[in-house]
Coordinates of C-alpha atoms in Angstrom, one line a residue:
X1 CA 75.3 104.7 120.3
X2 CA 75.2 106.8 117.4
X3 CA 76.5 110.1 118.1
X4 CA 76.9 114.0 116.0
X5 CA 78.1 117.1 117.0
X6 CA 75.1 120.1 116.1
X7 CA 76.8 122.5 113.4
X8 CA 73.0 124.5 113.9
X9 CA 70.7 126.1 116.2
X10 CA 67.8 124.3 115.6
X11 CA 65.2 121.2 117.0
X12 CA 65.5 118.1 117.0
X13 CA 63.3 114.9 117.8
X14 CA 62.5 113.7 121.0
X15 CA 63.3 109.9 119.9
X16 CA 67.4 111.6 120.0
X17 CA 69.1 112.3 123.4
X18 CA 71.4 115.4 123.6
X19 CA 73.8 116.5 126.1
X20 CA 74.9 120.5 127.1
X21 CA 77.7 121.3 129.4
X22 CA 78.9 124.5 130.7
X23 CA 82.5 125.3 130.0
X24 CA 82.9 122.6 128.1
X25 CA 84.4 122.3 124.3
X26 CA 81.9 119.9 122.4
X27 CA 84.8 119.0 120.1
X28 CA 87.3 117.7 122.4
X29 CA 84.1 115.2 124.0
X30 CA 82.7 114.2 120.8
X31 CA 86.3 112.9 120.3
X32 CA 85.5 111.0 123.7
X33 CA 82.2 109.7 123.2
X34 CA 83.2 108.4 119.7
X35 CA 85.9 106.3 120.9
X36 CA 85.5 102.7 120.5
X37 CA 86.5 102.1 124.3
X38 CA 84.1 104.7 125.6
X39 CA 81.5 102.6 122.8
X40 CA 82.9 99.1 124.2
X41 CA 83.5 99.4 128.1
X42 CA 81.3 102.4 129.5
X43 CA 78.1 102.7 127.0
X44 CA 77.2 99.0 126.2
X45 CA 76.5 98.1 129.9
X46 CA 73.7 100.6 129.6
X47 CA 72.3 99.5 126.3
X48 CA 68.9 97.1 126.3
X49 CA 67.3 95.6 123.7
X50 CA 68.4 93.9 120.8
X51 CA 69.1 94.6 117.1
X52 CA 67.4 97.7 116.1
X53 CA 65.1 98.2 118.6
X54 CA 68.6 98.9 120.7
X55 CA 67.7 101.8 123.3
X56 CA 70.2 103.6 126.3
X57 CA 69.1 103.8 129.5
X58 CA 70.2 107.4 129.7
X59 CA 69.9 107.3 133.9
X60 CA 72.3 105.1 133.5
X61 CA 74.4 106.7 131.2
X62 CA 74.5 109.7 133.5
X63 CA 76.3 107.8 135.7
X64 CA 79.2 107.0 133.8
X65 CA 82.5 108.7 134.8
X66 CA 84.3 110.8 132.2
X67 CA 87.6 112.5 131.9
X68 CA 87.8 116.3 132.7
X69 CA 90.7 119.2 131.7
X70 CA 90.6 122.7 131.8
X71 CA 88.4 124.7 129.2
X72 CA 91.9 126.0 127.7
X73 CA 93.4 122.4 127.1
X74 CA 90.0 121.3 125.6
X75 CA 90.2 124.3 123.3
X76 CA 93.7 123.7 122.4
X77 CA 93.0 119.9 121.6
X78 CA 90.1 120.7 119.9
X79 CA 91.7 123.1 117.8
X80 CA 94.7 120.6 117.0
X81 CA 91.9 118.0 115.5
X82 CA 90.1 120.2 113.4
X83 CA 93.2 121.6 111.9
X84 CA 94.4 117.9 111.7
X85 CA 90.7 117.1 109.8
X86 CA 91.5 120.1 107.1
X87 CA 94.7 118.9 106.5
X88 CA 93.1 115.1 105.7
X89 CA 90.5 117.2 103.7
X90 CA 92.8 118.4 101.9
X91 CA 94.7 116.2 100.8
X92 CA 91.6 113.8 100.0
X93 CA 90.4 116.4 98.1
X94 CA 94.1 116.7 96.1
X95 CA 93.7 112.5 95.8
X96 CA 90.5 112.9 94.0
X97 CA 91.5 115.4 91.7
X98 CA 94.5 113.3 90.7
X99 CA 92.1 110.9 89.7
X100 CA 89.9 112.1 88.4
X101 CA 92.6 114.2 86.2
X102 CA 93.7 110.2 85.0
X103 CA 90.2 109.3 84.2
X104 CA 89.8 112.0 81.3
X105 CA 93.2 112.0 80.3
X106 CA 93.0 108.2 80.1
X107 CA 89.8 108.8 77.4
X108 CA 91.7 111.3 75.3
X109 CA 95.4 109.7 74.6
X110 CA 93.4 106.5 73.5
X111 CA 91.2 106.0 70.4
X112 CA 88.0 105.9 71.0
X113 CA 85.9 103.2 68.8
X114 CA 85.9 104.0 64.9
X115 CA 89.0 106.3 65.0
X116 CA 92.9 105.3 64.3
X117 CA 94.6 108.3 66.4
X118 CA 93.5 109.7 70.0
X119 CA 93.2 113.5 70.6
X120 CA 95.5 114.3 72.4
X121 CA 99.0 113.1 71.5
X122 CA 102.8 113.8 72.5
X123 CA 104.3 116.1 69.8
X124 CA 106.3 113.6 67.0
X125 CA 104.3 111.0 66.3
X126 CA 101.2 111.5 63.5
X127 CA 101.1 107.7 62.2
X128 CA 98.0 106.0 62.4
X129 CA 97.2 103.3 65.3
X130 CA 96.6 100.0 64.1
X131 CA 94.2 97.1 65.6
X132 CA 95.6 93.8 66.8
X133 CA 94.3 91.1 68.4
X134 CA 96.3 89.8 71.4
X135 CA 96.8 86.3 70.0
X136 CA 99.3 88.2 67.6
X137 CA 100.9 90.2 70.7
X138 CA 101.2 86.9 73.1
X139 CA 101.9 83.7 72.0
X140 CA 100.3 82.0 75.2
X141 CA 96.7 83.3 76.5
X142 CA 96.0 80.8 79.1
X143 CA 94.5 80.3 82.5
X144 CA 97.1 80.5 85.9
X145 CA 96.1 77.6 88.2
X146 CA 92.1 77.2 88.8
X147 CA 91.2 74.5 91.6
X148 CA 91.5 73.8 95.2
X149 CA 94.8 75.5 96.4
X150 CA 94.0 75.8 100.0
X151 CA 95.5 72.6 101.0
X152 CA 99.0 73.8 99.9
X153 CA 98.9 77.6 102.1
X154 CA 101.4 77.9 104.3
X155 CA 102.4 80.9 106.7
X156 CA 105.3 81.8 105.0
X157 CA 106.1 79.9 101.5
X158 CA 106.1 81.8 97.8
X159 CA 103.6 84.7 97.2
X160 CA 100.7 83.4 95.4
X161 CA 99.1 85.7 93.5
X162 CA 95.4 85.9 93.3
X163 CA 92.6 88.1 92.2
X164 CA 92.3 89.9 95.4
X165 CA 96.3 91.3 94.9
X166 CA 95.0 92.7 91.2
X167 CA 92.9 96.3 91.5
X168 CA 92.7 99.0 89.0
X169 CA 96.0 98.1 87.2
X170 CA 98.6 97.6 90.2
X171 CA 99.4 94.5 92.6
X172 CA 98.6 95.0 95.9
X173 CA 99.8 92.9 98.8
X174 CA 96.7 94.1 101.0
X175 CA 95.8 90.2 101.4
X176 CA 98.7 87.2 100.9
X177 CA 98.4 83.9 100.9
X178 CA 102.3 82.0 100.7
X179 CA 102.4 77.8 99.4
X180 CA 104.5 75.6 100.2
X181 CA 107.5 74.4 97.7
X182 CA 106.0 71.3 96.2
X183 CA 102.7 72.7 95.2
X184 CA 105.2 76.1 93.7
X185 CA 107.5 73.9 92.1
X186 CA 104.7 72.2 90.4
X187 CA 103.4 75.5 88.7
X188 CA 106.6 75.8 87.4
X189 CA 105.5 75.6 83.5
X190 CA 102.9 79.1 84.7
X191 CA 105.4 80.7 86.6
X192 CA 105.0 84.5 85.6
X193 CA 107.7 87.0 84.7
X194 CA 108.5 89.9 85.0
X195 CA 106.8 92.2 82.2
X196 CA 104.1 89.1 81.7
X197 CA 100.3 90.7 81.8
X198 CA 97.7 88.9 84.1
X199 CA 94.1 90.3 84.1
X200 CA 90.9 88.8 86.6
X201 CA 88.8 86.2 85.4
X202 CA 86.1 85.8 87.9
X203 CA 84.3 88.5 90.5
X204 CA 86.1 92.4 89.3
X205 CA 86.6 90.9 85.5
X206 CA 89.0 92.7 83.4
X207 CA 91.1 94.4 85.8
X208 CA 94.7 93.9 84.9
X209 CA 98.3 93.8 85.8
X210 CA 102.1 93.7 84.9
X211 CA 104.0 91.3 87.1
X212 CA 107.1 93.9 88.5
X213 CA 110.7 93.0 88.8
X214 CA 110.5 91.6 92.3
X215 CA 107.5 89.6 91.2
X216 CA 109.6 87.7 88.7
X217 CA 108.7 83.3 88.9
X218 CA 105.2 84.1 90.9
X219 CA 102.7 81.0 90.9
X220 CA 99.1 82.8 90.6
X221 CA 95.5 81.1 90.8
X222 CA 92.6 81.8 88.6
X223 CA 94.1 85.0 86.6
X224 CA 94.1 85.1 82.9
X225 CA 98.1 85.2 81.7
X226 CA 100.0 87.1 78.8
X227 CA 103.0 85.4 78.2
X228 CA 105.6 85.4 75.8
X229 CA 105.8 88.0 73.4
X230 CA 105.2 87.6 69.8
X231 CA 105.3 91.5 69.1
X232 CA 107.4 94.2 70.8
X233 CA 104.7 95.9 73.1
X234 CA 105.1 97.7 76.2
X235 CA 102.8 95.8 78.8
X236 CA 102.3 99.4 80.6
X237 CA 100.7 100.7 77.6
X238 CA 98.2 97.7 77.1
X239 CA 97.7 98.0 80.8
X240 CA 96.2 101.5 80.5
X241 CA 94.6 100.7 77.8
X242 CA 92.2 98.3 79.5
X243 CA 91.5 101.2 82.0
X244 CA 89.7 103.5 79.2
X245 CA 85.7 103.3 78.8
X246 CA 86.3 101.8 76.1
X247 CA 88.3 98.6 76.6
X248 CA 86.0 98.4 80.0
X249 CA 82.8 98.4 77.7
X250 CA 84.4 96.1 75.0
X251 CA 85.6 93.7 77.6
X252 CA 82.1 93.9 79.4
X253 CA 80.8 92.5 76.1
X254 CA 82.6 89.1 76.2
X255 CA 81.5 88.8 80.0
X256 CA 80.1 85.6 80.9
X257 CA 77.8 84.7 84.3
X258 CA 74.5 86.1 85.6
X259 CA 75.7 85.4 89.8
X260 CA 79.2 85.3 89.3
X261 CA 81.0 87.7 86.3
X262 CA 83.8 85.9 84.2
X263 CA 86.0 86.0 81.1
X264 CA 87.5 83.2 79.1
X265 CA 90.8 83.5 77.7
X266 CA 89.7 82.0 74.9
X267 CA 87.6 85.2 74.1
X268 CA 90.8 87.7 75.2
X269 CA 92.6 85.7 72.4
X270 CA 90.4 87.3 70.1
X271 CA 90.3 90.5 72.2
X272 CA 91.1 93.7 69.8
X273 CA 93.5 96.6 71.0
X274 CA 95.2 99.9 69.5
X275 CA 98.9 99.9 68.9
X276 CA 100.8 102.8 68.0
X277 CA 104.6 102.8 67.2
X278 CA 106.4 101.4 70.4
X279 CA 108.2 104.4 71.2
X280 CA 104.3 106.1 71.4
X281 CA 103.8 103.6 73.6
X282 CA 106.8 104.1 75.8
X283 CA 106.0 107.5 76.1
X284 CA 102.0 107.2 77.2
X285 CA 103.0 104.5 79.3
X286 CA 105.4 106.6 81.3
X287 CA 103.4 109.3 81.7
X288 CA 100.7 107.2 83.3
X289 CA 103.2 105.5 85.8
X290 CA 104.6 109.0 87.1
X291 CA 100.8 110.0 87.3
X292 CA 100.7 106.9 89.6
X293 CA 103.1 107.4 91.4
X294 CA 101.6 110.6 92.3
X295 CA 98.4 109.1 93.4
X296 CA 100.0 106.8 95.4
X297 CA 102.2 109.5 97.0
X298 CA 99.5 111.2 98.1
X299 CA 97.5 107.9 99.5
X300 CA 100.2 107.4 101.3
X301 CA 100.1 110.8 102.6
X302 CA 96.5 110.4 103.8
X303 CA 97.3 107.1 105.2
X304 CA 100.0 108.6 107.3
X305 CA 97.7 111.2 108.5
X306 CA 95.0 109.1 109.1
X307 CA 97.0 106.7 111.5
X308 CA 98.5 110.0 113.2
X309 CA 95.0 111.0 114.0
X310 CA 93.8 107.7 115.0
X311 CA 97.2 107.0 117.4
X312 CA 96.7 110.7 118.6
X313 CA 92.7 109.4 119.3
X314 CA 93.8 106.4 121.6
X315 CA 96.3 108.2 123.3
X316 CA 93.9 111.0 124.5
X317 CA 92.9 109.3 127.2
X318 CA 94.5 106.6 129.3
X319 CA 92.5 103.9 131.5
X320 CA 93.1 102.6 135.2
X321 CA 91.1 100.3 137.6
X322 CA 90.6 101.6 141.3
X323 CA 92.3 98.9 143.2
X324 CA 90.4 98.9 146.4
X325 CA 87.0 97.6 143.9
X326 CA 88.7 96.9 140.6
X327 CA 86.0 99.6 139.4
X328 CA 87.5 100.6 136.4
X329 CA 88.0 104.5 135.8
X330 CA 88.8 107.1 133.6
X331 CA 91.8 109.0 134.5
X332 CA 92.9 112.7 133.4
X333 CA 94.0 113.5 129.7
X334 CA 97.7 111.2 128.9
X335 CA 98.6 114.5 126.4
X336 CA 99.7 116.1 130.2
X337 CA 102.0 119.0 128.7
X338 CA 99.8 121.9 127.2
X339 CA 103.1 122.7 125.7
X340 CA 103.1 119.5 123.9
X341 CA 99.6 119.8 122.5
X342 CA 100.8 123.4 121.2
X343 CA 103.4 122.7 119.4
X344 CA 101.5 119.8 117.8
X345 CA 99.5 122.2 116.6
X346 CA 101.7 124.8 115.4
X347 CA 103.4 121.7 113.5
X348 CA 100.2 120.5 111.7
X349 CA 99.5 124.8 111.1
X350 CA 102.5 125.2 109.4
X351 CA 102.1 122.1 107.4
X352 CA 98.7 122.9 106.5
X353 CA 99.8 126.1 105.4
X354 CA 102.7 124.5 102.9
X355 CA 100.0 121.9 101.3
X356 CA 97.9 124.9 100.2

């Protein structure tokens, strides 16, 4: 069921199937054939075979109902995707530029290994960094939770935060998992706080995290913890730190585990970082957090545009059964209104227009 639009005149191999219509807009089909109820309900009752040797019966096939509009409103919903696809390229292309803008200024505001300053700096500070080993930042270094949990999870209980909720420096809530009071309440002496440091022991080792405001008395399982201050540090600043090629490579060093990657907190006791003046820190650590919040601005963005498309996608056609047989058809386009589709467009035109 694989299907591509040609962009080419060309040939192509008799092993592929291809379809030409007359006064018809490939875009605004490809849309149709692509979509998974077209996949689902009309192609797979004409698909034999199994696994890869999977083959249509294209007699079949041909006699499969689709939707049909006039060759204006195909044009016009054609036109309204492909200006909704350059304004997702575009703002990809804006996301990776972000980061990869973090990635080298990451490498230059951190010392790299045998030098005591970074190259670039904010304007004010000239001191030296110094090396410290974390043991002399954080009194406890120490293992969250590691056993069976599962028998505690509950649908809605306390947030219990697990390696899956740490990725390249932030908490995510993309996956949850809530436990009940008595197994919380007995974590008590672990909770984290807010400002504490937790980084991945086992599977994505070394990727870390500061527990936020709202995250304050969280319960986690099998995270390394920084608790407990010794020395004023901003845990932003460390944070970053372990992003740099450096920290990755030093922390890849101590890595334990041929199938399965881990660290020991044992070995990030004795783990070595640079530390400038707290107020340096303050300053680099803010700068990476706006940068951030940029990034995550513009994922958002993307998102947004990416579920417009999609609900746009299963709206373009709706689905009824023919009551006489209960032979289910395709009915005409639901986006009825030209007009509607227009100014659509002219929306996502002007917007396009602003992002450049």
């Amino acid at each position: 069921g694989g299907l591509e639009k040609a962009t080419t005149l060309g040939i192509i191999s008799p092993a592929y199937h291809t379809f030409h219509g007359e006064g018809t807009d490939s875009r605004f089909y490809y849309l149709y054939f692509r979509s998974k109820k077209f996949i689902e309900q009309d192609l797979k009752p004409h698909v034999y075979g199994i696994r890869d040797g999977r083959s249509i019966d294209i007699e079949g096939m041909k006699t499969i109902e689709i939707p049909w509009t006039s060759y204006t409103e195909q044009q016009v919903i054609g036109n309204y995707i492909d200006t909704m696809d350059s304004l997702l390229s575009l703002h990809q292309r804006k996301l990776e530029k972000l980061k990869i803008l973090k990635k080298a200024i990451l490498e230059k505001m951190f010392p790299k290994n045998g030098t005591k300053v970074p190259e670039i700096r904010f304007s004010g500070f000239t001191e030296d960094w110094e090396q410290r080993k974390l043991s002399s930042i954080y009194k406890n270094i120490r293992n969250a939770f590691v056993g069976t949990a599962t028998p505690y999870y509950v649908p809605d209980g306390h947030f219990y935060l697990e390696s899956n909720n740490i990725k390249d420096g932030q908490i995510n809530r993309n996956s949850e998992v809530f436990i009940n009071d008595e197994f919380y309440y007995q974590q008590k002496d672990k909770w984290l706080r807010t400002g504490d440091m937790v980084m991945v022991q086992s599977g994505h080792v070394g990727h870390a995290a500061v527990i936020p405001e709202n995250l304050d008395k969280t319960a986690a399982h099998a995270l390394i913890m920084f608790t407990d201050q010794i020395e004023e540090i901003d845990p932003y600043f460390l944070n970053y730190q372990y992003q740099t090629t450096t920290a990755i490579k030093k922390i890849s060093d101590i890595t334990k585990g041929n199938t399965i990657k881990h660290i020991l907190s044992s070995d990030m006791q004795n783990f070595v970082v640079n530390i400038p003046r707290v107020e340096e820190q303050a300053r680099i650590a803010a700068f990476f957090r706006n940068l951030d919040n940029l990034i995550t601005l513009h994922q958002r963005k993307l998102e947004k545009l990416r579920q417009i498309k999609k609900s746009i996608l299963e709206r373009m056609f709706v689905w009824g059964f023919d009551a006489r047989n209960q032979r289910r058809k395709q009915s005409m386009v639901e986006i009825i209104s030209l007009n509607c589709i227009v100014s659509a467009f002219w929306w996502l035109e002007m917007l396009l227009l602003r992002e450049r």
